[in-house]
Amino acid sequence: MTTADKPRTATPTAETAARHLWTHFDRLGNDRPVPVITRGEGAYIYDDQDRRILDGLSGLFVVQTGHGRRELAEVSARQAETLGFFPVWGYATPPAAELAERLAHLAPGDLNRVFFTTGGGEAVESAWKLAKQYYKLTGKPAKHKVISRAIAYHGTPQGALAITGVPKMKRDFEPLTPGGFRAANTNAYRNPQFDGDPEAFGRWAADRIEEAILFEGPDTVAAVFLEPVQNSGGCLTPPPGYFERVREICDRHDVLLVSDEVICAFGRHGTTFACDKFGYVPDIITCAKGMTSGYSPIGAMIASDRVVEPFLAPKVSFPHGYTFGGHPVAAAVALANLDLMERERLNERVLQREQAFGDTLRKLLDLPIVGDVRGDGYFWAVELVKDKQTRETFNAEERERLVRGFLPGALLDNGLYCRPDDRGDVVVQLAPPLTCGQAEFDEIEQILRQTFVEATSLI
């Protein structure tokens, strides 16, 4: 009997969820009980049957400092007692002002102005709107388009979805906001002609962005949106020299470079902002997720002085905002979370341990179903293939059986929460809390190995 054949019992909470809870990115007609997570402690979560499960995805690339951090809950309670809510619509609160100053000091270059949202998709939406208005204010009103990369995910709001490069995520919601266009991504595994010459691959991939700008017309392109390490498609890392060249291209054509760090910021790659690690200064940063380690929802758009300058003119405003953007409780929790990360030196720990994490996952390359292991920091992907020699991937029926039928339940039953994904080719993504070490790396590898061996019988 494989893991997929083991019976699962629905608890009363799971039955209630099946009747009333609309789970996100999910099929409501699933015949399996809805998994119910009841508590978390450190790097582990527990379900309603009290099974202990390693959180190999930090919730959703969020819980940097681990679960059950009492000090973050206590900060939240104290702030709620003092001031539970007030908007930043022409007003400030002490936590929002202090957090804005903190982020400005942590951001590279002259990115000194912080616009708060409640999540990452809203931050991306805000950045596109900012770019459009910036060029209207600077006398270039035709510049409104965005270049992003194939298979890249940037959010679910209509504008952010238009920037997203995953066609099947957009079909049901079209027509979308016009103006989103795509260039090649940095998937080295699927570009074997550059094997052994990563610098040439970096130049080629960056030049595809310039090609897209020139094709659309530089006078119509406002921004290029790039993740430091691309999530969708499976942790696509930048080749050497890639971002340096992209920065030159954007400057040459007067296009804003937006570093979408909703996943990559706050220690995921060992620096507060991943653009620092990869050696470039963007015009705008979008971030969210790890800012509070998930203990309260918040996001932000951080803009450079150059981008903000035309908004400082008399009678100019940015007519955009969110009710809960810069929420005082969320801002207070973010400040406490940043303090905690500094106190425990989590950025340094990631830099010290990232090689060991990658080396541990690469042990899986001895399995015939594992084609590639790639990533950076505490953000890795294992690509699964049908044929290791040819790098052949799976057909639609096999993906259905593997990615949606077998892997999610089998991994959880074997004691690991992570993310099987086939928005590009088939990958399993890992992004554990930044507090994890070799013991957790070994546990992740062992559970993946067991599950992949079982999965081999399905293809």
Tab-separated table of N, CA, C and O in Angstrom, residues 321-367:
chain	number	residue	atom	x	y	z
A	321	GLY	N	-4.853	53.720	-2.316
A	321	GLY	CA	-4.640	53.315	-0.935
A	321	GLY	C	-5.482	52.112	-0.564
A	321	GLY	O	-6.334	51.669	-1.340
A	322	TYR	N	-5.233	51.586	0.633
A	322	TYR	CA	-5.957	50.427	1.155
A	322	TYR	C	-6.352	50.686	2.598
A	322	TYR	O	-5.565	51.216	3.385
A	323	THR	N	-7.553	50.292	2.960
A	323	THR	CA	-8.057	50.524	4.308
A	323	THR	C	-7.075	50.040	5.365
A	323	THR	O	-6.789	50.735	6.338
A	324	PHE	N	-6.576	48.837	5.182
A	324	PHE	CA	-5.735	48.239	6.212
A	324	PHE	C	-4.238	48.359	5.931
A	324	PHE	O	-3.425	47.757	6.622
A	325	GLY	N	-3.854	49.129	4.910
A	325	GLY	CA	-2.441	49.341	4.641
A	325	GLY	C	-1.766	50.078	5.788
A	325	GLY	O	-2.252	51.120	6.234
A	326	GLY	N	-0.635	49.555	6.266
A	326	GLY	CA	0.053	50.191	7.385
A	326	GLY	C	-0.675	50.047	8.701
A	326	GLY	O	-0.491	50.863	9.616
A	327	HIS	N	-1.507	49.006	8.821
A	327	HIS	CA	-2.267	48.754	10.046
A	327	HIS	C	-1.341	48.831	11.256
A	327	HIS	O	-0.256	48.248	11.255
A	328	PRO	N	-1.719	49.555	12.318
A	328	PRO	CA	-0.795	49.746	13.438
A	328	PRO	C	-0.375	48.448	14.120
A	328	PRO	O	0.780	48.325	14.559
A	329	VAL	N	-1.271	47.472	14.204
A	329	VAL	CA	-0.900	46.201	14.821
A	329	VAL	C	0.103	45.461	13.942
A	329	VAL	O	1.126	44.960	14.419
A	330	ALA	N	-0.170	45.414	12.638
A	330	ALA	CA	0.749	44.744	11.715
A	330	ALA	C	2.114	45.425	11.711
A	330	ALA	O	3.160	44.756	11.681
A	331	ALA	N	2.132	46.754	11.728
A	331	ALA	CA	3.404	47.481	11.725
A	331	ALA	C	4.195	47.212	13.003
A	331	ALA	O	5.422	47.036	12.960
A	332	ALA	N	3.509	47.163	14.128
A	332	ALA	CA	4.188	46.874	15.386
A	332	ALA	C	4.773	45.465	15.378
A	332	ALA	O	5.910	45.239	15.851
A	333	VAL	N	4.025	44.518	14.834
A	333	VAL	CA	4.524	43.140	14.758
A	333	VAL	C	5.721	43.067	13.814
A	333	VAL	O	6.696	42.355	14.080
A	334	ALA	N	5.669	43.795	12.701
A	334	ALA	CA	6.791	43.801	11.763
A	334	ALA	C	8.062	44.312	12.431
A	334	ALA	O	9.156	43.742	12.254
A	335	LEU	N	7.934	45.376	13.201
A	335	LEU	CA	9.102	45.906	13.900
A	335	LEU	C	9.677	44.881	14.873
A	335	LEU	O	10.898	44.675	14.944
A	336	ALA	N	8.801	44.206	15.606
A	336	ALA	CA	9.259	43.192	16.553
A	336	ALA	C	9.886	42.002	15.827
A	336	ALA	O	10.875	41.421	16.294
A	337	ASN	N	9.324	41.640	14.688
A	337	ASN	CA	9.872	40.532	13.906
A	337	ASN	C	11.264	40.869	13.369
A	337	ASN	O	12.178	40.033	13.406
A	338	LEU	N	11.435	42.099	12.888
A	338	LEU	CA	12.759	42.518	12.419
A	338	LEU	C	13.770	42.538	13.560
A	338	LEU	O	14.931	42.153	13.391
A	339	ASP	N	13.325	42.971	14.742
A	339	ASP	CA	14.199	42.930	15.919
A	339	ASP	C	14.623	41.501	16.230
A	339	ASP	O	15.800	41.222	16.509
A	340	LEU	N	13.649	40.596	16.192
A	340	LEU	CA	13.924	39.194	16.494
A	340	LEU	C	14.919	38.601	15.499
A	340	LEU	O	15.859	37.896	15.885
A	341	MET	N	14.728	38.919	14.214
A	341	MET	CA	15.628	38.400	13.190
A	341	MET	C	17.053	38.926	13.386
A	341	MET	O	18.021	38.181	13.212
A	342	GLU	N	17.166	40.185	13.766
A	342	GLU	CA	18.495	40.743	14.021
A	342	GLU	C	19.126	40.114	15.260
A	342	GLU	O	20.311	39.764	15.267
A	343	ARG	N	18.323	39.952	16.307
A	343	ARG	CA	18.841	39.401	17.564
A	343	ARG	C	19.347	37.973	17.376
A	343	ARG	O	20.372	37.587	17.952
A	344	GLU	N	18.635	37.191	16.572
A	344	GLU	CA	19.028	35.794	16.354
A	344	GLU	C	19.901	35.633	15.116
A	344	GLU	O	20.244	34.511	14.748
A	345	ARG	N	20.244	36.732	14.475
A	345	ARG	CA	21.172	36.740	13.337
A	345	ARG	C	20.740	35.739	12.260
A	345	ARG	O	21.544	34.953	11.736
A	346	LEU	N	19.462	35.803	11.924
A	346	LEU	CA	18.924	34.824	10.981
A	346	LEU	C	19.476	35.012	9.575
A	346	LEU	O	19.674	34.028	8.852
A	347	ASN	N	19.726	36.242	9.165
A	347	ASN	CA	20.334	36.438	7.840
A	347	ASN	C	21.688	35.731	7.758
A	347	ASN	O	21.979	35.026	6.782
A	348	GLU	N	22.497	35.937	8.762
A	348	GLU	CA	23.809	35.300	8.761
A	348	GLU	C	23.690	33.777	8.785
A	348	GLU	O	24.469	33.071	8.126
A	349	ARG	N	22.726	33.266	9.528
A	349	ARG	CA	22.540	31.818	9.606
A	349	ARG	C	22.140	31.236	8.255
A	349	ARG	O	22.583	30.146	7.881
A	350	VAL	N	21.303	31.952	7.517
A	350	VAL	CA	20.936	31.481	6.185
A	350	VAL	C	22.162	31.424	5.283
A	350	VAL	O	22.375	30.443	4.556
A	351	LEU	N	22.971	32.464	5.299
A	351	LEU	CA	24.170	32.485	4.464
A	351	LEU	C	25.129	31.361	4.849
A	351	LEU	O	25.797	30.770	3.991
A	352	GLN	N	25.196	31.055	6.133
A	352	GLN	CA	26.087	29.992	6.590
A	352	GLN	C	25.581	28.602	6.209
A	352	GLN	O	26.375	27.683	5.981
A	353	ARG	N	24.252	28.445	6.122
A	353	ARG	CA	23.672	27.115	5.967
A	353	ARG	C	23.109	26.832	4.578
A	353	ARG	O	22.705	25.696	4.297
A	354	GLU	N	23.051	27.833	3.712
A	354	GLU	CA	22.404	27.609	2.419
A	354	GLU	C	23.108	26.530	1.601
A	354	GLU	O	22.459	25.744	0.900
A	355	GLN	N	24.430	26.475	1.665
A	355	GLN	CA	25.163	25.461	0.922
A	355	GLN	C	24.810	24.061	1.425
A	355	GLN	O	24.605	23.133	0.636
A	356	ALA	N	24.710	23.917	2.735
A	356	ALA	CA	24.366	22.617	3.317
A	356	ALA	C	22.951	22.200	2.920
A	356	ALA	O	22.700	21.008	2.647
A	357	PHE	N	22.025	23.152	2.879
A	357	PHE	CA	20.656	22.840	2.463
A	357	PHE	C	20.654	22.344	1.021
A	357	PHE	O	20.068	21.304	0.699
A	358	GLY	N	21.324	23.072	0.151
A	358	GLY	CA	21.391	22.662	-1.245
A	358	GLY	C	22.075	21.314	-1.423
A	358	GLY	O	21.600	20.453	-2.182
A	359	ASP	N	23.177	21.096	-0.712
A	359	ASP	CA	23.901	19.830	-0.818
A	359	ASP	C	23.025	18.662	-0.357
A	359	ASP	O	23.068	17.567	-0.941
A	360	THR	N	22.252	18.893	0.696
A	360	THR	CA	21.375	17.833	1.203
A	360	THR	C	20.303	17.487	0.175
A	360	THR	O	20.022	16.307	-0.077
A	361	LEU	N	19.697	18.495	-0.441
A	361	LEU	CA	18.673	18.241	-1.448
A	361	LEU	C	19.260	17.583	-2.693
A	361	LEU	O	18.581	16.770	-3.352
A	362	ARG	N	20.501	17.894	-3.019
A	362	ARG	CA	21.112	17.313	-4.222
A	362	ARG	C	21.352	15.808	-4.091
A	362	ARG	O	21.563	15.131	-5.106
A	363	LYS	N	21.288	15.287	-2.902
A	363	LYS	CA	21.368	13.827	-2.736
A	363	LYS	C	20.246	13.131	-3.501
A	363	LYS	O	20.382	11.973	-3.904
A	364	LEU	N	19.139	13.843	-3.697
A	364	LEU	CA	17.985	13.259	-4.392
A	364	LEU	C	18.252	13.041	-5.876
A	364	LEU	O	17.474	12.352	-6.553
A	365	LEU	N	19.328	13.610	-6.398
A	365	LEU	CA	19.635	13.459	-7.818
A	365	LEU	C	19.962	12.022	-8.206
A	365	LEU	O	20.016	11.699	-9.398
A	366	ASP	N	20.138	11.138	-7.227
A	366	ASP	CA	20.354	9.740	-7.576
A	366	ASP	C	19.062	9.016	-7.948
A	366	ASP	O	19.097	7.892	-8.443
A	367	LEU	N	17.910	9.678	-7.736
A	367	LEU	CA	16.625	9.077	-8.081
A	367	LEU	C	16.312	9.332	-9.553
A	367	LEU	O	16.531	10.441	-10.057
